[in-house]
Short mmCIF file of C-alpha atoms in Angstrom, two decimals:
data_model
loop_
_atom_site.label_atom_id
_atom_site.label_comp_id
_atom_site.label_asym_id
_atom_site.label_seq_id
_atom_site.Cartn_x
_atom_site.Cartn_y
_atom_site.Cartn_z
CA MET A 238 22.26 11.68 -19.83
CA ILE A 239 19.16 13.85 -19.48
CA GLY A 240 17.04 10.74 -18.93
CA ILE A 241 19.42 9.45 -16.24
CA ALA A 242 19.43 12.87 -14.55
CA ALA A 243 15.64 12.97 -14.57
CA PHE A 244 15.45 9.43 -13.15
CA SER A 245 17.78 10.33 -10.27
CA LEU A 246 15.67 13.37 -9.33
CA GLY A 247 12.32 11.62 -9.68
CA ALA A 248 10.83 14.00 -12.24
CA GLN A 249 10.48 14.37 -15.99
CA PRO A 250 13.30 16.39 -17.66
CA ASP A 251 11.13 19.44 -18.41
CA ARG A 252 10.22 19.81 -14.72
CA ILE A 253 13.67 20.05 -13.14
CA SER A 254 16.21 22.84 -12.98
CA PHE A 255 19.26 22.05 -15.09
CA GLU A 256 21.24 24.56 -13.06
CA ASP A 257 20.29 22.73 -9.88
CA PHE A 258 21.21 19.36 -11.36
CA LEU A 259 24.67 20.62 -12.34
CA SER A 260 25.31 21.62 -8.72
CA LEU A 261 24.71 18.09 -7.42
CA GLU A 262 27.16 15.28 -6.82
CA ASP A 263 26.63 11.70 -5.79
CA GLY A 264 29.01 9.10 -4.47
CA GLU A 265 29.05 5.42 -5.30
CA GLU A 266 25.81 3.76 -4.28
CA ARG A 267 25.94 0.52 -2.32
CA THR A 268 23.33 -1.95 -1.15
CA VAL A 269 23.21 -2.14 2.65
CA SER A 270 22.95 -5.48 4.40
CA GLY A 271 19.63 -5.60 6.25
CA GLY A 272 18.30 -2.52 4.46
CA TYR A 273 18.94 1.21 4.72
CA GLY A 274 16.51 1.62 7.60
CA ALA A 275 18.56 -0.80 9.69
CA LEU A 276 21.69 1.24 8.96
CA VAL A 277 20.07 4.51 10.04
CA ALA A 278 18.71 2.91 13.21
CA ALA A 279 22.14 1.51 14.11
CA VAL A 280 24.09 4.72 13.43
CA PHE A 281 21.69 6.91 15.43
CA LYS A 282 20.65 4.44 18.13
CA SER A 283 21.91 6.80 20.87
CA VAL A 284 19.80 9.73 19.63
CA PRO A 285 16.59 10.19 21.68
CA VAL A 286 13.67 10.07 19.27
CA ARG A 287 9.98 10.44 20.09
CA LEU A 288 7.63 8.92 17.57
CA ASP A 289 3.96 9.91 17.18
CA HIS A 290 4.79 13.54 18.02
CA ARG A 291 3.72 15.20 14.79
CA VAL A 292 4.28 18.97 14.94
CA ALA A 293 1.37 21.10 13.73
CA LEU A 294 2.51 24.61 14.73
CA VAL A 295 5.82 26.46 15.13
CA ASP A 296 5.49 29.74 17.06
CA TRP A 297 8.78 31.50 16.29
CA HIS A 298 8.30 35.20 16.94
CA HIS A 299 7.48 35.61 20.63
CA GLY A 300 10.14 36.12 23.30
CA ASN A 301 13.46 34.34 23.23
CA ARG A 302 12.04 30.83 22.92
CA ILE A 303 10.34 28.95 20.10
CA ALA A 304 7.30 26.78 20.78
CA VAL A 305 6.43 23.70 18.75
CA SER A 306 3.12 21.97 19.36
CA GLY A 307 0.71 19.32 18.19
CA GLN A 308 -1.97 17.00 19.54
CA TRP A 309 0.66 15.50 21.86
CA GLY A 310 1.25 18.83 23.64
CA SER A 311 4.04 21.39 23.24
CA ALA A 312 7.74 22.01 23.84
CA THR A 313 9.93 25.11 23.77
CA ALA A 314 13.58 25.73 22.91
CA ARG A 315 15.91 28.60 22.06
CA HIS A 316 16.63 27.07 18.63
CA VAL A 317 14.77 24.66 16.37
CA ILE A 318 15.98 22.65 13.38
CA ILE A 319 13.23 21.76 10.91
CA ALA A 320 14.11 18.81 8.67
CA VAL A 321 10.83 18.55 6.78
CA PRO A 322 10.46 18.47 2.96
CA PRO A 323 9.62 21.89 1.48
CA THR A 324 6.60 20.43 -0.31
CA VAL A 325 5.13 19.50 3.09
CA LEU A 326 5.81 22.99 4.45
CA ALA A 327 4.37 24.63 1.32
CA SER A 328 1.20 22.55 1.64
CA GLY A 329 0.61 23.80 5.18
CA GLY A 330 1.57 20.49 6.80
CA ILE A 331 3.16 22.62 9.54
CA ARG A 332 1.78 26.07 10.31
CA PHE A 333 3.98 28.97 11.40
CA SER A 334 3.03 31.85 13.67
CA PRO A 335 3.56 34.43 12.42
CA ASP A 336 3.46 33.31 8.79
CA LEU A 337 6.74 32.66 7.04
CA PRO A 338 8.32 35.68 5.33
CA GLN A 339 7.33 36.06 1.69
CA ALA A 340 10.82 35.17 0.39
CA LYS A 341 10.81 31.91 2.36
CA ALA A 342 7.29 31.02 1.24
CA GLU A 343 8.22 31.71 -2.40
CA ALA A 344 11.30 29.51 -2.09
CA LEU A 345 9.16 26.63 -0.79
CA GLY A 346 6.89 26.98 -3.81
CA LYS A 347 9.83 26.51 -6.18
CA PHE A 348 10.26 22.86 -5.25
CA THR A 349 8.41 20.07 -6.94
CA VAL A 350 7.74 16.52 -5.83
CA GLY A 351 10.40 14.08 -6.93
CA GLN A 352 8.54 10.79 -7.19
CA PHE A 353 10.05 7.33 -6.81
CA LEU A 354 7.94 4.22 -6.45
CA LYS A 355 9.46 0.83 -5.71
CA VAL A 356 7.99 -2.62 -6.28
CA GLY A 357 10.13 -5.21 -4.51
CA PHE A 358 10.02 -9.01 -4.81
CA ARG A 359 11.59 -11.94 -3.07
CA PHE A 360 13.62 -13.46 -5.91
CA GLU A 361 14.40 -17.05 -5.10
CA GLY A 362 17.58 -18.56 -6.50
CA MET A 363 18.97 -15.15 -7.42
CA GLY A 364 22.42 -16.01 -6.10
CA ASN A 365 25.21 -13.50 -6.58
CA ARG A 366 25.49 -13.76 -10.34
CA LEU A 367 22.97 -11.01 -11.07
CA PRO A 368 24.45 -7.52 -11.63
CA GLU A 369 23.21 -4.94 -9.17
CA TYR A 370 21.69 -2.52 -11.71
CA HIS A 371 19.70 -3.18 -14.87
CA ALA A 372 18.60 -0.22 -16.97
CA ASP A 373 17.42 0.09 -20.56
CA ILE A 374 19.19 3.27 -21.66
CA CYS A 375 16.92 3.65 -24.68
CA ARG A 376 13.82 3.54 -22.48
CA LEU A 377 15.36 6.06 -20.07
CA ALA A 378 16.15 8.38 -22.97
CA SER A 379 12.56 8.12 -24.23
CA GLY A 380 11.15 9.13 -20.83
CA ASN A 381 10.29 5.70 -19.40
CA LEU A 382 12.13 6.26 -16.15
CA GLU A 383 12.69 2.85 -14.58
CA MET A 384 15.48 0.59 -13.34
CA LEU A 385 15.89 -2.85 -11.78
CA VAL A 386 18.06 -3.22 -8.66
CA ALA A 387 19.24 -6.59 -7.36
CA ASP A 388 20.09 -6.64 -3.65
CA GLN A 389 23.63 -7.92 -3.19
CA PHE A 390 22.96 -9.37 0.28
CA ASP A 391 19.41 -10.72 0.21
CA PRO A 392 17.27 -12.39 -2.50
CA VAL A 393 15.37 -9.20 -3.30
CA LEU A 394 14.76 -7.69 -6.73
CA THR A 395 13.21 -4.22 -6.99
CA LEU A 396 11.71 -2.30 -9.87
CA ILE A 397 12.21 1.44 -9.28
CA ALA A 398 9.93 3.77 -11.24
CA SER A 399 10.52 7.51 -11.38
CA GLY A 400 8.66 10.61 -12.54
CA ASP A 401 5.43 10.17 -14.49
CA LEU A 402 5.76 6.39 -14.54
CA ALA A 403 5.93 6.36 -10.73
CA SER A 404 2.83 8.57 -10.55
CA GLU A 405 1.00 6.27 -12.96
CA LEU A 406 1.87 3.18 -10.92
CA ALA A 407 0.88 4.98 -7.72
CA ARG A 408 -2.69 5.18 -9.04
CA GLN A 409 -2.80 1.38 -9.31
CA ASP A 410 -3.32 -1.12 -6.52
CA ILE A 411 -0.63 -3.58 -5.50
CA ALA A 412 -1.88 -6.12 -8.05
CA GLY A 413 -1.49 -3.63 -10.89
CA ARG A 414 1.98 -2.62 -9.75
CA ARG A 415 2.98 -6.26 -9.43
CA ALA A 416 1.75 -7.09 -12.93
CA TYR A 417 3.67 -4.20 -14.49
CA ALA A 418 6.85 -5.05 -12.58
CA ILE A 419 6.68 -8.72 -13.62
CA GLU A 420 6.25 -7.71 -17.25
CA ARG A 421 9.32 -5.49 -17.12
CA ILE A 422 11.39 -8.03 -15.19
CA THR A 423 10.65 -10.82 -17.66
CA GLN A 424 11.46 -8.55 -20.59
CA THR A 425 14.79 -7.75 -18.99
CA LEU A 426 15.82 -11.05 -17.39
CA GLY A 427 13.81 -13.55 -19.42
CA LYS A 428 10.50 -15.39 -18.99
CA ASN A 429 11.96 -17.86 -16.51
CA ALA A 430 12.38 -15.05 -13.98
CA ALA A 431 8.61 -14.81 -13.40
CA GLY A 432 8.47 -18.22 -11.70
CA ARG A 433 11.13 -17.18 -9.19
CA LEU A 434 9.32 -14.06 -7.98
CA GLY A 435 7.76 -14.40 -4.55
CA ALA A 436 6.24 -11.99 -2.03
CA VAL A 437 5.81 -8.41 -3.20
CA ILE A 438 5.81 -5.07 -1.37
CA SER A 439 5.39 -1.48 -2.57
CA TYR A 440 5.20 1.96 -0.99
CA ASP A 441 4.04 5.29 -2.41
CA TRP A 442 5.98 8.16 -0.77
CA ALA A 443 3.89 10.79 -2.57
CA ALA A 444 0.79 9.58 -0.71
CA ASP A 445 2.55 9.87 2.66
CA PRO A 446 1.50 13.20 4.27
CA LEU A 447 4.83 13.39 6.10
CA SER A 448 6.85 13.41 2.87
CA LEU A 449 4.57 14.09 -0.14
CA GLY A 450 7.24 12.66 -2.41
CA SER A 451 10.62 10.98 -2.47
CA PHE A 452 12.95 13.87 -3.31
CA SER A 453 13.00 17.65 -3.24
CA ALA A 454 13.47 18.56 -6.88
CA VAL A 455 13.76 22.19 -8.02
CA ARG A 456 11.59 23.64 -10.77
CA PRO A 457 13.17 25.12 -13.93
CA GLY A 458 14.42 28.68 -13.44
CA ALA A 459 14.62 28.30 -9.65
CA GLY A 460 18.22 27.19 -9.25
CA ASN A 461 18.70 29.20 -6.03
CA ALA A 462 15.71 27.67 -4.22
CA ARG A 463 17.82 25.39 -2.02
CA ARG A 464 19.89 28.28 -0.68
CA LYS A 465 16.79 30.32 0.14
CA PHE A 466 15.10 27.30 1.73
CA ALA A 467 18.02 26.81 4.11
CA GLN A 468 18.27 30.41 5.31
CA PRO A 469 17.36 30.52 9.04
CA LEU A 470 14.64 32.70 10.52
CA GLN A 471 16.02 35.28 12.94
CA GLY A 472 19.03 33.02 13.43
CA ARG A 473 16.93 30.66 15.56
CA VAL A 474 14.80 28.54 13.22
CA HIS A 475 17.06 26.43 11.00
CA PHE A 476 16.14 24.30 8.00
CA ALA A 477 17.79 21.02 6.98
CA GLY A 478 17.09 17.90 4.98
CA ASP A 479 17.59 16.65 1.45
CA ALA A 480 16.33 19.99 0.08
CA ALA A 481 19.17 21.95 1.69
CA PRO A 482 22.01 23.10 -0.60
CA GLY A 483 25.21 21.12 -0.98
CA PRO A 484 26.78 18.74 -3.48
CA PHE A 485 24.90 15.75 -2.05
CA ALA A 486 21.46 17.35 -1.91
CA THR A 487 18.56 14.93 -2.60
CA THR A 488 20.44 12.10 -0.84
CA VAL A 489 20.20 10.80 2.74
CA TYR A 490 23.90 11.57 3.13
CA GLY A 491 23.30 15.16 2.00
CA ALA A 492 20.39 15.49 4.42
CA HIS A 493 22.64 14.26 7.24
CA LEU A 494 25.36 16.78 6.33
CA SER A 495 22.81 19.60 6.27
CA GLY A 496 21.66 18.62 9.76
CA LEU A 497 25.24 18.77 11.02
CA ARG A 498 25.66 22.23 9.45
CA ALA A 499 22.46 23.45 11.13
CA ALA A 500 23.61 22.02 14.47
CA ARG A 501 26.97 23.79 14.22
CA GLN A 502 25.19 27.01 13.32
CA THR A 503 23.00 26.59 16.39
CA GLU A 504 26.08 26.04 18.58
CA ARG A 505 27.66 29.26 17.29
CA GLU A 506 24.50 31.23 17.99
CA LEU A 507 24.23 29.80 21.52
CA ALA A 508 27.88 30.64 22.23
CA ARG A 509 27.37 34.34 21.53
#
């Protein structure tokens, strides 16, 4: 159970808060036809989004408006919702003027990078006879945090690595990741599986400066970090995302719920 918990949070067992883990819930996971990105794009297609507008500075302490700015220019508003991973904020990926209060800065430092790395293959002839999840419980228990996931709509088979194994694979090029994934797939599904593996793709979220990891895991002894992270600044700067508290924290669904909570909080403040 500890190994499964560590896998789900993307970190080795000795680097996550057990108290935080006990506060989390997760619903039944389902494969999405066309991919999760297509689902998000469809659900929020009416939301105006501006890409390539990376925010570098949030000026939150002058007058009754907050200014956000970057190389693209600047914009002001009475309220701002920041849905950025705490690891990015702690690294200085976005600067604040004035600096964040000490309690907020300390809360950001209590998160650690939850690392997932996926190596996905086209898997010809997979059909619908392959179970969705394949996990070696003994390997999970020994700290080798990995799992195979078979897409139930498309011929795609993905090796998901978590924690230290994900970090180790991240240091390898695509050829090294592919070789490791093929080895594990053939050990799980048999040698004949190797000949059915086609095009491969992999992505390292920890190397992405806009995320610096896959999940917002909490360090041991810092079980209240999510609550402190989500506390607004002066009632006008709100924080949301998978790091925010709630039973579904660390999931996209939980991040969505936290955004709705922040939006409702903003509405209440504006109505005063």
